[in-house]
CSV table of C-alpha atoms and ligand atoms in Angstrom, one decimal:
chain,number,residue,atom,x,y,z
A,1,UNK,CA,92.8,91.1,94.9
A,2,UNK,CA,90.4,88.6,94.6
A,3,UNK,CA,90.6,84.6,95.2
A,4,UNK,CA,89.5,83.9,91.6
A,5,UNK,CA,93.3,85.1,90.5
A,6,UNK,CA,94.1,82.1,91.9
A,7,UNK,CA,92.3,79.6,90.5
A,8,UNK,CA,93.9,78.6,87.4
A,9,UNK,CA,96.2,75.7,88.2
A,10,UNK,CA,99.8,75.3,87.2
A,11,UNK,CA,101.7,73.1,85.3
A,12,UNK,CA,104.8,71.0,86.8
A,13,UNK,CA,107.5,70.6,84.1
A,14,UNK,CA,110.3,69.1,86.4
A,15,UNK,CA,111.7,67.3,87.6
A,16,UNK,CA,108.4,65.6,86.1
A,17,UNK,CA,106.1,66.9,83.9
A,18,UNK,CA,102.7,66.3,85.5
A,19,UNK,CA,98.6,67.1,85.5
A,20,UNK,CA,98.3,70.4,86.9
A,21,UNK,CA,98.1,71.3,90.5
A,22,UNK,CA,96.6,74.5,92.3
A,23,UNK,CA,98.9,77.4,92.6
A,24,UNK,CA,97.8,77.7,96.4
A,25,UNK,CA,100.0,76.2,98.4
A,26,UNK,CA,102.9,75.5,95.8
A,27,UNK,CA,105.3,76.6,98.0
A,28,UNK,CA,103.4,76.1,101.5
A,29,UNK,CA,103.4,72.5,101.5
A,30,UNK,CA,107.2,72.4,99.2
A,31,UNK,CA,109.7,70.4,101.7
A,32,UNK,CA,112.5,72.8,102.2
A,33,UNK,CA,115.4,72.6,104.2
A,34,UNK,CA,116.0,74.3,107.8
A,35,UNK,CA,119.4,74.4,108.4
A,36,UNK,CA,122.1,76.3,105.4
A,37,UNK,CA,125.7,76.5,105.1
A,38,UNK,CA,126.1,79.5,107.2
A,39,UNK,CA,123.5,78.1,110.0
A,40,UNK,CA,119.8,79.1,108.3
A,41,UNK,CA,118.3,78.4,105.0
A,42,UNK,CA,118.6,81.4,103.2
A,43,UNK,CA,116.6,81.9,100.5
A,44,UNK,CA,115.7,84.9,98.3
A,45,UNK,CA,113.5,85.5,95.5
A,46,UNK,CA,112.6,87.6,92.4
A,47,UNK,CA,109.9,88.5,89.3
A,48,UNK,CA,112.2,89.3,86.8
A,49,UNK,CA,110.7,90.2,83.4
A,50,UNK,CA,112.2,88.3,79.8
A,51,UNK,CA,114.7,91.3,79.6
A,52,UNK,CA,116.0,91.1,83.1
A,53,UNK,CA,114.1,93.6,84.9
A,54,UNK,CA,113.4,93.5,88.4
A,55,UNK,CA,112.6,97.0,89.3
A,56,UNK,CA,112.1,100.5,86.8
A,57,UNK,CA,112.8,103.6,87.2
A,58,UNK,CA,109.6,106.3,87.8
A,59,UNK,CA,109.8,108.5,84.8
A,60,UNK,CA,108.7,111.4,87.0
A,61,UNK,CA,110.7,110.9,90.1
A,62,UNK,CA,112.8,108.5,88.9
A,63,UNK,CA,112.5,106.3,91.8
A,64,UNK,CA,113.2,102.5,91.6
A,65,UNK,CA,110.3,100.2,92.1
A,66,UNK,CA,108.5,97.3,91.2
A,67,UNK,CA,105.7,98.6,88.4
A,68,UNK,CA,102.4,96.9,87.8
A,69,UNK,CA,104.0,95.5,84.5
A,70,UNK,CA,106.9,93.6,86.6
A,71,UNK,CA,104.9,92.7,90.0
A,72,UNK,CA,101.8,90.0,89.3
A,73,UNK,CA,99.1,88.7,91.9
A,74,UNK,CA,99.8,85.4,91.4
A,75,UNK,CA,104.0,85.7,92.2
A,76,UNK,CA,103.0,87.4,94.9
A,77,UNK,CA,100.6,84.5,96.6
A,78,UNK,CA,103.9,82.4,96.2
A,79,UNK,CA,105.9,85.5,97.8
A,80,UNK,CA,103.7,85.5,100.9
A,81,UNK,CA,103.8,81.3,100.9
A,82,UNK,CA,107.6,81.5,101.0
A,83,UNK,CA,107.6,84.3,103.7
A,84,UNK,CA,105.0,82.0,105.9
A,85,UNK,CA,107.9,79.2,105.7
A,86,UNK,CA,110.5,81.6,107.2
A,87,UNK,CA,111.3,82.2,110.7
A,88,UNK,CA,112.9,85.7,109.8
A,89,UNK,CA,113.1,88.1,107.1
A,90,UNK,CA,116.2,89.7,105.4
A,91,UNK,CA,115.2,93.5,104.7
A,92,UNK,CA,117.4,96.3,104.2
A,93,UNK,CA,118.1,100.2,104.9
A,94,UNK,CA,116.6,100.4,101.0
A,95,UNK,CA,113.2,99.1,102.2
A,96,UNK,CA,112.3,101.2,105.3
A,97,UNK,CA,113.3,104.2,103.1
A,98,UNK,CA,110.8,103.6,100.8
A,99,UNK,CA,108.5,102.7,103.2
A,100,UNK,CA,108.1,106.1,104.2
A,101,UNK,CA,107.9,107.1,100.8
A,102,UNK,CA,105.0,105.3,100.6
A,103,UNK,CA,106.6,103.5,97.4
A,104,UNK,CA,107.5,99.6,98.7
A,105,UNK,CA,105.2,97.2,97.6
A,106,UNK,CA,103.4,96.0,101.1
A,107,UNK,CA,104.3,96.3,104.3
A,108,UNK,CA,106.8,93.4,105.4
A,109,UNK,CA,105.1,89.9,104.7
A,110,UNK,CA,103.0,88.7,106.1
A,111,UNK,CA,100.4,90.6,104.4
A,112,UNK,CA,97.5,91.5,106.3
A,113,UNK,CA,95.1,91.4,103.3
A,114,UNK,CA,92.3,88.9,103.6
A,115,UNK,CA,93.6,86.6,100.5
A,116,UNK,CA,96.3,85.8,102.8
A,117,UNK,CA,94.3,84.5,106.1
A,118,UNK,CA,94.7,81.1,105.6
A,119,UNK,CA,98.6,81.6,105.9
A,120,UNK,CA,98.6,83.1,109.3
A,121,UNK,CA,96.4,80.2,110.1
A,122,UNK,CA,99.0,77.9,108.9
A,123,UNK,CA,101.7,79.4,111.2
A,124,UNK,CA,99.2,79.3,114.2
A,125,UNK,CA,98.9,75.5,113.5
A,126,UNK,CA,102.7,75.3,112.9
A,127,UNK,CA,103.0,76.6,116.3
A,128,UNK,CA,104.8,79.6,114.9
A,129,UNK,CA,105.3,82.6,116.0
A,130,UNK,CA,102.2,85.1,113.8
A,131,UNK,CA,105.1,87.4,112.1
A,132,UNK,CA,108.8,85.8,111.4
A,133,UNK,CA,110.8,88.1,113.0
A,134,UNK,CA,113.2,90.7,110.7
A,135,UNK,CA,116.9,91.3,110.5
A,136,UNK,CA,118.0,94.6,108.1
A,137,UNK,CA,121.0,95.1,106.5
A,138,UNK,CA,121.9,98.8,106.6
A,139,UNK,CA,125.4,100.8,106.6
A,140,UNK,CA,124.1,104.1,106.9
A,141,UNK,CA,121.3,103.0,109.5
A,142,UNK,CA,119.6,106.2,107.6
A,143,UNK,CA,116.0,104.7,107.9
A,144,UNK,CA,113.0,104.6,110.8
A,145,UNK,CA,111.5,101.6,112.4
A,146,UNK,CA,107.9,101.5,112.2
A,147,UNK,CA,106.2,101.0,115.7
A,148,UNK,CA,103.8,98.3,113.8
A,149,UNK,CA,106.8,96.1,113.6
A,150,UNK,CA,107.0,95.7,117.3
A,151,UNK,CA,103.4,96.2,117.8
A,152,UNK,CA,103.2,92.9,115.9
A,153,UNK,CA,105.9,91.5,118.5
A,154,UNK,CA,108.6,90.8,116.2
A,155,UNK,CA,112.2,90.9,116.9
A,156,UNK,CA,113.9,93.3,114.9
A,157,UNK,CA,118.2,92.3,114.4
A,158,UNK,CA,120.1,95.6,111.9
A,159,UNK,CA,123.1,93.7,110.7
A,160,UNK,CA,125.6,96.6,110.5
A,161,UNK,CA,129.5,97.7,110.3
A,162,UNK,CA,131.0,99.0,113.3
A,163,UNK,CA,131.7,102.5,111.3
A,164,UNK,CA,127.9,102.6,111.9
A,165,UNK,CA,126.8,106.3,112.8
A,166,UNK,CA,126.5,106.3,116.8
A,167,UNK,CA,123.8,108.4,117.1
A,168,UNK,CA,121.5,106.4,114.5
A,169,UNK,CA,122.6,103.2,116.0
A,170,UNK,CA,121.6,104.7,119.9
A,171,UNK,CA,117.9,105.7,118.2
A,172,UNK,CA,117.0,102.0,116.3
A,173,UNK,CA,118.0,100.2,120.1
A,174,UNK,CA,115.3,102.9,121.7
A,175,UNK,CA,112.9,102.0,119.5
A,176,UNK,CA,113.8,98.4,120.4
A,177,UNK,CA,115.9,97.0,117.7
A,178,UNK,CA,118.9,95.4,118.5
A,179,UNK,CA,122.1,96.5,116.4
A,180,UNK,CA,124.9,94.3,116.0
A,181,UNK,CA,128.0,95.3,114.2
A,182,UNK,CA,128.9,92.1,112.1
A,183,UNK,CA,132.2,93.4,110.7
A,184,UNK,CA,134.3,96.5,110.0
A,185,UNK,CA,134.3,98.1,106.6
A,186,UNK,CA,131.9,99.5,104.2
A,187,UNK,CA,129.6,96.7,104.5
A,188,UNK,CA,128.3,94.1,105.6
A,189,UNK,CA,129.6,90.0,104.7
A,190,UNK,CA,127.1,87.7,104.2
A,191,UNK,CA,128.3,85.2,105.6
A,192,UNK,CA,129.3,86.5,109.0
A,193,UNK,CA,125.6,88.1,108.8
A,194,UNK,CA,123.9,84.8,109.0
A,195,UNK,CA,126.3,83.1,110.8
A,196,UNK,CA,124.8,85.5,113.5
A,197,UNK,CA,121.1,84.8,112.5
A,198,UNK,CA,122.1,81.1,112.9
A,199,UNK,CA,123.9,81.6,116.6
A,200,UNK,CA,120.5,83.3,117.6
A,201,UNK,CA,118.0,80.4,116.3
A,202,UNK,CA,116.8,80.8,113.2
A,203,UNK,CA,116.7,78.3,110.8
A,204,UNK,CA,115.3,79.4,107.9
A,205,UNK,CA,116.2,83.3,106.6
A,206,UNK,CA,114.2,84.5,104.2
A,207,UNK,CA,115.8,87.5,101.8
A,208,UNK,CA,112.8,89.8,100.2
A,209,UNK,CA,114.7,92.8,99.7
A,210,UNK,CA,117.0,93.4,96.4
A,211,UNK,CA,120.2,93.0,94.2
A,212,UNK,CA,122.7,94.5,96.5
A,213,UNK,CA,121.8,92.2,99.4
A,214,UNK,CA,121.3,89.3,97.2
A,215,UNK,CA,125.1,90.1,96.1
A,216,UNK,CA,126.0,90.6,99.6
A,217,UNK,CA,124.1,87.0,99.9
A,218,UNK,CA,125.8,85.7,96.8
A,219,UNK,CA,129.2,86.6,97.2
A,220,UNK,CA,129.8,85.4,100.7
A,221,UNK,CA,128.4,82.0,99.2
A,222,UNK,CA,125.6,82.5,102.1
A,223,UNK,CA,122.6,82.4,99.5
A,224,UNK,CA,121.3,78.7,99.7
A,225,UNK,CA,118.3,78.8,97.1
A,226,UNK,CA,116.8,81.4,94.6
A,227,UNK,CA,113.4,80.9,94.1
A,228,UNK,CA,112.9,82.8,90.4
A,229,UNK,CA,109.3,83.8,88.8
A,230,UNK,CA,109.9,84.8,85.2
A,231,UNK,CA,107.0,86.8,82.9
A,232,UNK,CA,106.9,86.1,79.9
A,233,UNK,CA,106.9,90.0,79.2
A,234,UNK,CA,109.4,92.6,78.3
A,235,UNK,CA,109.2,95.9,79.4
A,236,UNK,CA,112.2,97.6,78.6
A,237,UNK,CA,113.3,100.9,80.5
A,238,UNK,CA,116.3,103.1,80.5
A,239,UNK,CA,117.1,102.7,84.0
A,240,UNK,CA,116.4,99.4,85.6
A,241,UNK,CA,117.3,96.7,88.0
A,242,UNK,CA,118.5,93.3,87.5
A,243,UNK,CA,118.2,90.6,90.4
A,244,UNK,CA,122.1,91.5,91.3
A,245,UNK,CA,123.9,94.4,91.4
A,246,UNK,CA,127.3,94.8,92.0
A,247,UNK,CA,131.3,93.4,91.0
A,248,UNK,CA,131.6,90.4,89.2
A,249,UNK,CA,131.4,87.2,90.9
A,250,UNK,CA,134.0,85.5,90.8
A,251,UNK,CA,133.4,82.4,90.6
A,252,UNK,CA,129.8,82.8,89.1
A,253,UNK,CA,127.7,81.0,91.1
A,254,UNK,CA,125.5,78.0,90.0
A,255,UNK,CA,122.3,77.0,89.9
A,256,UNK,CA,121.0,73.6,90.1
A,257,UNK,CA,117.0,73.5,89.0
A,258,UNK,CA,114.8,72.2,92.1
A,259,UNK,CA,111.6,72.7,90.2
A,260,UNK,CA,110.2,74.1,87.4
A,261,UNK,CA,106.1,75.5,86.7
A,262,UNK,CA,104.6,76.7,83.9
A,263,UNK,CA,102.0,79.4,84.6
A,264,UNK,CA,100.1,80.1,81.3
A,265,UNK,CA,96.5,79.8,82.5
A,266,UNK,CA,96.5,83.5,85.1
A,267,UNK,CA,94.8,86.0,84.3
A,268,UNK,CA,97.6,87.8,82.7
A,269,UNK,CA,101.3,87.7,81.0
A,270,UNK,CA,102.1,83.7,81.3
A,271,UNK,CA,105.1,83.4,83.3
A,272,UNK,CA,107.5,80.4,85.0
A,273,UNK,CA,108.3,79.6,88.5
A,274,UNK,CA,111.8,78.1,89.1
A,275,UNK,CA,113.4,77.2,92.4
A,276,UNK,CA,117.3,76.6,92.0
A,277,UNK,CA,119.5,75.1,94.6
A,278,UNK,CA,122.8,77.2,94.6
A,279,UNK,CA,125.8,75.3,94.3
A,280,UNK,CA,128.5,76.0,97.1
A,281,UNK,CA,131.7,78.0,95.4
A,282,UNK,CA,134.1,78.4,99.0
A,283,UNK,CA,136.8,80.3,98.2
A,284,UNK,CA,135.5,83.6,96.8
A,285,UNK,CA,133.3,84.5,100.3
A,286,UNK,CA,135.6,86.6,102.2
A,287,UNK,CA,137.6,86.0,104.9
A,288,UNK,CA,135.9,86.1,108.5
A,289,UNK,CA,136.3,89.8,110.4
B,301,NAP,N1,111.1,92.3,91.4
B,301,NAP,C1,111.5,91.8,92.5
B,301,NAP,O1,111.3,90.6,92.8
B,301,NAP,C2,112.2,92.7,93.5
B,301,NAP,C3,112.6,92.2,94.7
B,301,NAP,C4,113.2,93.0,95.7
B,301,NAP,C5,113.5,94.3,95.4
B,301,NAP,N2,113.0,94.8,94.2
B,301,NAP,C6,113.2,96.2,93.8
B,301,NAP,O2,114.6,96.4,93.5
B,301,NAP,C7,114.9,97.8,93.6
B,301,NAP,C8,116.3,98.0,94.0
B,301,NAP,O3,116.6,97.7,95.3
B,301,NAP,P1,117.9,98.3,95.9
B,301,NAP,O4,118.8,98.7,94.8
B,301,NAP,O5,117.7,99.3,96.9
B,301,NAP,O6,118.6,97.0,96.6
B,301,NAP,P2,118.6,96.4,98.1
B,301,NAP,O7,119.6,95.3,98.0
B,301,NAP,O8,117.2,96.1,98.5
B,301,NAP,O9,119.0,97.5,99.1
B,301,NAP,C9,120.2,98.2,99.1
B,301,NAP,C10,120.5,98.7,100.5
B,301,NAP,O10,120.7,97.5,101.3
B,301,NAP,C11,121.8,97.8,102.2
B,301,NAP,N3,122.9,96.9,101.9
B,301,NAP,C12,123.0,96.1,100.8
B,301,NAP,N4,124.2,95.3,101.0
B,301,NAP,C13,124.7,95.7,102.2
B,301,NAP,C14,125.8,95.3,102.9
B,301,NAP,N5,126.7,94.4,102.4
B,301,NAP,N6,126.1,95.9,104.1
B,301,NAP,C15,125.3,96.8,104.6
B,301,NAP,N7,124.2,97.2,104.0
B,301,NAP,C16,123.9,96.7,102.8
B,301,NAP,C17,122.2,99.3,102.0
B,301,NAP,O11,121.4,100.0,102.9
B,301,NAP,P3,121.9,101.4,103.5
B,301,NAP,O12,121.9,102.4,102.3
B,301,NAP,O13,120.8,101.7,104.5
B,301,NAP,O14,123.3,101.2,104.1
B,301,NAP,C18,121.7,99.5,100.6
B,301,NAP,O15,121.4,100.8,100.3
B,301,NAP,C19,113.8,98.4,94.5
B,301,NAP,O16,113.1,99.3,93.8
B,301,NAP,C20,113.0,97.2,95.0
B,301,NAP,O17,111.6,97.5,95.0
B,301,NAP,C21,112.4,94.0,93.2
C-alpha cells in the first residue's frame, strides 16, 4: 500500500459539517476516554458492507474471512490509528487459528508495514510501550501462541472458563501466557473479563476480533464504543458474517452517534466512518461468577 491512498481528505458531517480534513490521524489525535464501565475503554470496530457483511465465506474452502471487496486500505489506516490508542488488544481463539492458516488479515496491529511508521513513533513519544499488550478470549484454548508475540515483549492475558482443557492451559503458560479462568461455564462474561483487564492496568481495551466476542462484549454491557466504517458496496454471499453473532439482546443496545465522516474521495467504493457511544443497558449483563 502506498501513501497516496491516503491522500484524499474526508468530510466531517457531525456533529458539524465542516471543510474536509486528512484521513491521517482521524482517529490518532480523536480525544477518547481511558477509563469504561467495567475498568478500561473498550472499544471495538468493524467494515461492514451496505448489506451487513463483515466477513464471507471462501467458495472453495469455505472459510470465513474478510475479502478484498469487504476490507479497504483506507479503514484499515483508521484500524491501525485506533489500535495505536490502546494499551491492549482483545483477540480470540478464532484469530490465532487462522493465523496458522495463513488466512487473518495481518498479524496483530501494530502493523509492521512501512505506511504505518509514524504510529509506532507516536507511541514512542507517548511514552508507550511499542506493542499494546494482548488478552484472548478462548474456551477451547485449541490455538498456538506465536513466539513473535513475546519476541515483541508483549504481555499475553487468555481470558478463559475454568472447564478449560488442563493440558492446553499448562502449554499457553510455557510459552509464557498467563491463563486466568474468569468464570465457570461455557464461556466467557464480558464483564468479569475486563473487570480483570481493569484490576491489571489497562485503561483502554481495544476488541479487533469478531461477532461472538463483540456479543460477549455487548451482552455483558462491557462494550463502551463501536467505531463502524460502512462501504457503500453490497456484496452479497450465501454464507456470511454480520458484526454480532449470537442470542438476541435483550435489551438491544444503543448507540449514541459520536461522529460521523463521509469518505467519497478514496480511491475506491465511497464509504462512512461512524463512532457511536453505547448506551449503558444494566440489567441484561449477567450476574458476577
Ligand atoms: N470486517 C471486519 O471488520 C471484521 C472484524 C473482525 C473479524 N472479522 C471476521 O469475522 C469472521 C468471523 O469471526 P468469528 O466468527 O470467528 O468470531 P470471533 O468473535 O472473532 O471469534 C470466535 C471465537 O472467540 C472465542 N470466544 C468468543 N466469545 C467467547 C466467550 N464468551 N468465551 C470464550 N471464548 C469466546 C471462541 O474461541 P474458542 O473457539 O477458541 O473457544 C470463538 O470460537 C472472521 O472471518 C473474521 O476475519 C471481520
Amino acid at each position: 500500500m502506498t501513501d497516496t491512498s491516503y491522500t484524499a481528505p474526508v468530510v466531517p458531517l457531525y456533529p458539524r459539517s465542516g471543510a474536509p480534513v486528512p484521513l491521517r490521524g482521524l482517529y490518532l489525535e480523536a480525544e477518547l476516554p481511558d477509563s469504561g464501565r467495567c475498568g478500561p475503554w473498550v472499544y471495538s470496530n468493524f467494515v461492514a458492507t451496505l448489506d451487513g457483511r463483515i466477513a464471507l465465506a471462501d467458495p472453495e474452502t469455505d472459510r470465513l474471512g474478510v475479502p478484498a471487496s469487504i476490507a479497504d486500505p483506507r479503514d484499515w489506516r483508521l484500524f491501525q490509528e485506533l489500535a495505536a490508542r490502546a494499551d491492549i488488544i482483545i483477540s480470540s481463539g478464532r484469530y490465532f487459528r487462522d493465523l496458522r492458516l495463513g488466512a487473518a488479515q495481518d498479524v496483530l496491529p501494530l502493523s509492521s508495514a512501512p505506511d504505518f511508521r509514524d504510529l509506532h513513533g507516536w507511541r514512542r513519544d507517548k511514552g508507550l510501550p511499542p506493542q499494546p499488550d494482548v488478552a484472548i478470549l478462548s474456551a477451547s484454548l485449541d490455538f498456538r501462541l506465536p513466539d513473535a508475540l513475546f519476541r515483541q515483549g508483549r504481555q499475553v492475558i487468555i481470558l478463559t472458563t475454568r472447564d478449560a482443557p488442563a493440558e492446553a492451559r499448562a502449554r499457553h503458560e510455557a510459552a509464557g501466557a498467563s491463563v486466568v479462568a474468569v468464570n465457570a461455564g461455557d464461556g466467557v462474561a464480558g464483564d468479569a473479563a475486563m473487570r480483570h483487564l481493569g484490576a491489571c492496568g489497562y485503561r483502554r481495551a481495544y476488541s479487533v476480533t469478531g461477532p461472538y466476542v463483540l456479543h460477549t462484549l455487548l451482552a455483558a454491557d462491557a462494550l463502551d464504543a463501536l467505531f463502524l466504517t460502512q462501504r457503500y458496496r453490497l456484496v452479497g454471499g450465501a454464507s456470511y458474517r454480520t458484526i454480532t453473532e449470537g442470542p438476541a439482546l435483550r435489551p438491544p443496545v444503543d448507540g449514541r452517534l459520536e461522529s460521523l465522516y463521509l469518505d467519497a474521495d478514496g480511491p475506491d467504493a465511497a464509504q462512512q466512518f461512524a463512532r457511536f457511544t453505547l448506551e449503558s443497558h444494566p440489567g441484561s449483563a449477567p450476574a458476577d461468577p
